[in-house]
PDB file of C-alpha atoms in Angstrom:
ATOM      1  CA  MET A1492      -0.913 -17.856  -4.812  1.00  0.00           C
ATOM      2  CA  ASP A1493       2.875 -17.528  -4.852  1.00  0.00           C
ATOM      3  CA  ALA A1494       4.174 -15.335  -2.030  1.00  0.00           C
ATOM      4  CA  ASN A1495       6.129 -13.256  -4.593  1.00  0.00           C
ATOM      5  CA  ASN A1496       3.119 -12.494  -6.804  1.00  0.00           C
ATOM      6  CA  PRO A1497       2.600  -8.743  -7.138  1.00  0.00           C
ATOM      7  CA  VAL A1498      -0.059  -7.007  -5.067  1.00  0.00           C
ATOM      8  CA  LEU A1499      -1.146  -3.376  -5.145  1.00  0.00           C
ATOM      9  CA  ILE A1500      -2.761  -1.870  -2.074  1.00  0.00           C
ATOM     10  CA  TYR A1501      -4.913   1.177  -2.715  1.00  0.00           C
ATOM     11  CA  ALA A1502      -5.627   3.553   0.157  1.00  0.00           C
ATOM     12  CA  THR A1503      -6.694   7.166   0.546  1.00  0.00           C
ATOM     13  CA  PHE A1504      -5.249   9.671   3.025  1.00  0.00           C
ATOM     14  CA  PRO A1505      -6.412  13.108   4.151  1.00  0.00           C
ATOM     15  CA  ASP A1506      -3.072  14.821   3.473  1.00  0.00           C
ATOM     16  CA  ALA A1507       0.422  14.356   2.046  1.00  0.00           C
ATOM     17  CA  GLU A1508       2.065  14.238   5.460  1.00  0.00           C
ATOM     18  CA  SER A1509       0.106  11.204   6.687  1.00  0.00           C
ATOM     19  CA  ALA A1510       0.442   9.469   3.299  1.00  0.00           C
ATOM     20  CA  LYS A1511       4.220   9.951   3.218  1.00  0.00           C
ATOM     21  CA  ALA A1512       4.587   8.920   6.869  1.00  0.00           C
ATOM     22  CA  ALA A1513       2.717   5.655   6.220  1.00  0.00           C
ATOM     23  CA  ALA A1514       4.781   4.999   3.088  1.00  0.00           C
ATOM     24  CA  SER A1515       8.048   5.598   4.947  1.00  0.00           C
ATOM     25  CA  ALA A1516       7.042   3.314   7.819  1.00  0.00           C
ATOM     26  CA  LEU A1517       6.094   0.471   5.461  1.00  0.00           C
ATOM     27  CA  LEU A1518       9.275   0.913   3.432  1.00  0.00           C
ATOM     28  CA  GLY A1519      11.328   0.800   6.610  1.00  0.00           C
ATOM     29  CA  ALA A1520       9.674  -2.482   7.586  1.00  0.00           C
ATOM     30  CA  ARG A1521      10.181  -3.893   4.053  1.00  0.00           C
ATOM     31  CA  LEU A1522       6.433  -4.464   3.778  1.00  0.00           C
ATOM     32  CA  ILE A1523       6.364  -2.588   0.470  1.00  0.00           C
ATOM     33  CA  ALA A1524       8.848  -1.842  -2.280  1.00  0.00           C
ATOM     34  CA  CYS A1525       7.335   1.472  -3.308  1.00  0.00           C
ATOM     35  CA  ALA A1526       4.422   3.810  -2.680  1.00  0.00           C
ATOM     36  CA  ASN A1527       2.957   6.249  -5.177  1.00  0.00           C
ATOM     37  CA  VAL A1528       1.343   9.247  -3.494  1.00  0.00           C
ATOM     38  CA  LEU A1529      -0.927  10.605  -6.195  1.00  0.00           C
ATOM     39  CA  ALA A1530      -2.432  14.031  -6.778  1.00  0.00           C
ATOM     40  CA  PRO A1531      -5.293  15.172  -4.575  1.00  0.00           C
ATOM     41  CA  MET A1532      -8.758  14.073  -5.625  1.00  0.00           C
ATOM     42  CA  THR A1533     -12.280  14.871  -4.547  1.00  0.00           C
ATOM     43  CA  SER A1534     -14.069  12.048  -2.762  1.00  0.00           C
ATOM     44  CA  VAL A1535     -17.854  11.951  -2.439  1.00  0.00           C
ATOM     45  CA  TYR A1536     -19.115   9.399   0.076  1.00  0.00           C
ATOM     46  CA  ARG A1537     -21.758   8.648   2.666  1.00  0.00           C
ATOM     47  CA  TRP A1538     -20.646   8.852   6.323  1.00  0.00           C
ATOM     48  CA  ASP A1539     -22.925   8.728   9.363  1.00  0.00           C
ATOM     49  CA  GLY A1540     -25.964   9.038   7.102  1.00  0.00           C
ATOM     50  CA  ASN A1541     -24.747  12.185   5.362  1.00  0.00           C
ATOM     51  CA  VAL A1542     -23.277  12.711   1.921  1.00  0.00           C
ATOM     52  CA  GLU A1543     -19.821  14.198   2.408  1.00  0.00           C
ATOM     53  CA  THR A1544     -17.293  15.713   0.016  1.00  0.00           C
ATOM     54  CA  GLY A1545     -13.619  16.004   0.816  1.00  0.00           C
ATOM     55  CA  GLU A1546     -10.161  16.144  -0.678  1.00  0.00           C
ATOM     56  CA  GLU A1547      -8.004  13.039  -0.283  1.00  0.00           C
ATOM     57  CA  LEU A1548      -4.778  11.688  -1.707  1.00  0.00           C
ATOM     58  CA  PRO A1549      -4.832   8.204  -3.203  1.00  0.00           C
ATOM     59  CA  VAL A1550      -1.770   6.069  -2.512  1.00  0.00           C
ATOM     60  CA  ILE A1551      -0.763   2.882  -4.308  1.00  0.00           C
ATOM     61  CA  PHE A1552       1.490   0.653  -2.231  1.00  0.00           C
ATOM     62  CA  LYS A1553       3.434  -1.953  -4.260  1.00  0.00           C
ATOM     63  CA  THR A1554       4.199  -5.237  -2.510  1.00  0.00           C
ATOM     64  CA  VAL A1555       4.019  -9.016  -2.858  1.00  0.00           C
ATOM     65  CA  ALA A1556       1.324 -11.459  -1.756  1.00  0.00           C
ATOM     66  CA  GLY A1557       3.385 -12.753   1.149  1.00  0.00           C
ATOM     67  CA  ARG A1558       3.665  -9.252   2.673  1.00  0.00           C
ATOM     68  CA  ALA A1559       0.274  -7.792   1.656  1.00  0.00           C
ATOM     69  CA  ASP A1560      -1.759  -8.672   4.758  1.00  0.00           C
ATOM     70  CA  ALA A1561       0.912  -7.322   7.110  1.00  0.00           C
ATOM     71  CA  ALA A1562       1.168  -4.197   4.948  1.00  0.00           C
ATOM     72  CA  MET A1563      -2.593  -3.646   5.160  1.00  0.00           C
ATOM     73  CA  VAL A1564      -2.475  -3.936   8.965  1.00  0.00           C
ATOM     74  CA  ALA A1565       0.417  -1.454   9.086  1.00  0.00           C
ATOM     75  CA  ILE A1566      -1.429   0.992   6.818  1.00  0.00           C
ATOM     76  CA  ALA A1567      -4.499   0.831   9.064  1.00  0.00           C
ATOM     77  CA  GLU A1568      -2.378   1.352  12.189  1.00  0.00           C
ATOM     78  CA  ALA A1569      -0.589   4.358  10.654  1.00  0.00           C
ATOM     79  CA  HIS A1570      -3.794   5.869   9.269  1.00  0.00           C
ATOM     80  CA  PRO A1571      -5.521   8.837  10.908  1.00  0.00           C
ATOM     81  CA  TYR A1572      -9.041   7.675   9.897  1.00  0.00           C
ATOM     82  CA  ASP A1573     -11.111   5.320  12.065  1.00  0.00           C
ATOM     83  CA  THR A1574     -12.276   3.480   8.927  1.00  0.00           C
ATOM     84  CA  PRO A1575      -9.660   3.971   6.207  1.00  0.00           C
ATOM     85  CA  ALA A1576     -10.278   2.809   2.652  1.00  0.00           C
ATOM     86  CA  ILE A1577      -7.733   0.040   2.070  1.00  0.00           C
ATOM     87  CA  LEU A1578      -8.116  -2.359  -0.855  1.00  0.00           C
ATOM     88  CA  LYS A1579      -5.882  -5.235  -1.945  1.00  0.00           C
ATOM     89  CA  LEU A1580      -5.656  -5.541  -5.733  1.00  0.00           C
ATOM     90  CA  ARG A1581      -4.036  -8.489  -7.491  1.00  0.00           C
ATOM     91  CA  PRO A1582      -2.529  -7.745 -10.908  1.00  0.00           C
ATOM     92  CA  GLU A1583      -2.309 -10.550 -13.454  1.00  0.00           C
ATOM     93  CA  GLY A1584       1.464 -10.175 -13.737  1.00  0.00           C
ATOM     94  CA  GLY A1585       4.029  -7.627 -14.757  1.00  0.00           C
ATOM     95  CA  HIS A1586       7.380  -6.841 -16.315  1.00  0.00           C
ATOM     96  CA  PRO A1587       9.764  -9.601 -15.096  1.00  0.00           C
ATOM     97  CA  PRO A1588      12.636  -7.287 -14.029  1.00  0.00           C
ATOM     98  CA  PHE A1589      10.179  -5.172 -12.032  1.00  0.00           C
ATOM     99  CA  LEU A1590       8.650  -8.248 -10.394  1.00  0.00           C
ATOM    100  CA  LYS A1591      12.134  -9.447  -9.399  1.00  0.00           C
ATOM    101  CA  TRP A1592      12.901  -6.044  -7.875  1.00  0.00           C
ATOM    102  CA  LEU A1593       9.557  -6.063  -6.047  1.00  0.00           C
ATOM    103  CA  ALA A1594      10.318  -9.464  -4.492  1.00  0.00           C
ATOM    104  CA  GLU A1595      13.838  -8.410  -3.507  1.00  0.00           C
ATOM    105  CA  GLU A1596      12.730  -5.162  -1.882  1.00  0.00           C
ATOM    106  CA  THR A1597      10.039  -6.821   0.228  1.00  0.00           C
ATOM    107  CA  GLU A1598      12.154  -9.760   1.345  1.00  0.00           C
ATOM    108  CA  THR A1599      13.017  -9.947   5.019  1.00  0.00           C
ATOM    109  CA  GLU A1600      16.592  -9.540   6.190  1.00  0.00           C
ATOM    110  CA  ALA A1601      16.546 -13.161   7.428  1.00  0.00           C
ATOM    111  CA  ALA A1602      15.744 -14.452   3.934  1.00  0.00           C
ATOM    112  CA  ILE A1603      18.416 -12.243   2.396  1.00  0.00           C
ATOM    113  CA  ASN A1604      21.005 -13.475   4.911  1.00  0.00           C
ATOM    114  CA  GLU A1605      19.960 -17.112   4.316  1.00  0.00           C
ATOM    115  CA  GLY A1606      20.630 -16.626   0.604  1.00  0.00           C
ATOM    116  CA  THR A1607      17.112 -17.440  -0.565  1.00  0.00           C
ATOM    117  CA  LEU A1608      17.201 -14.447  -2.917  1.00  0.00           C
TER     118      LEU A1608
END
């Protein structure tokens, strides 16, 4: 897989503050190009043998294959849950200008300075 292929990382957070904090941290590290913090949803799940219901916010982090694993680690480290839901999704492709922007925004400063963009 090409390091610049698009990747979406889906995660859920307990509140807007933790979701936005994680998004800001990943943006600052250039691990993602964008994060969409979506409207609250109701999650129904089994935890410690009990069926639980709670409100969560889904977040879609937009990145590239070459940065996805590091982004997932950073999401887990920034997350308040012990076992956060974090899934890596690989789209088939996308709109070429958007894909170019995605690659540029997740490129490291070293690569930008070397002129590989």
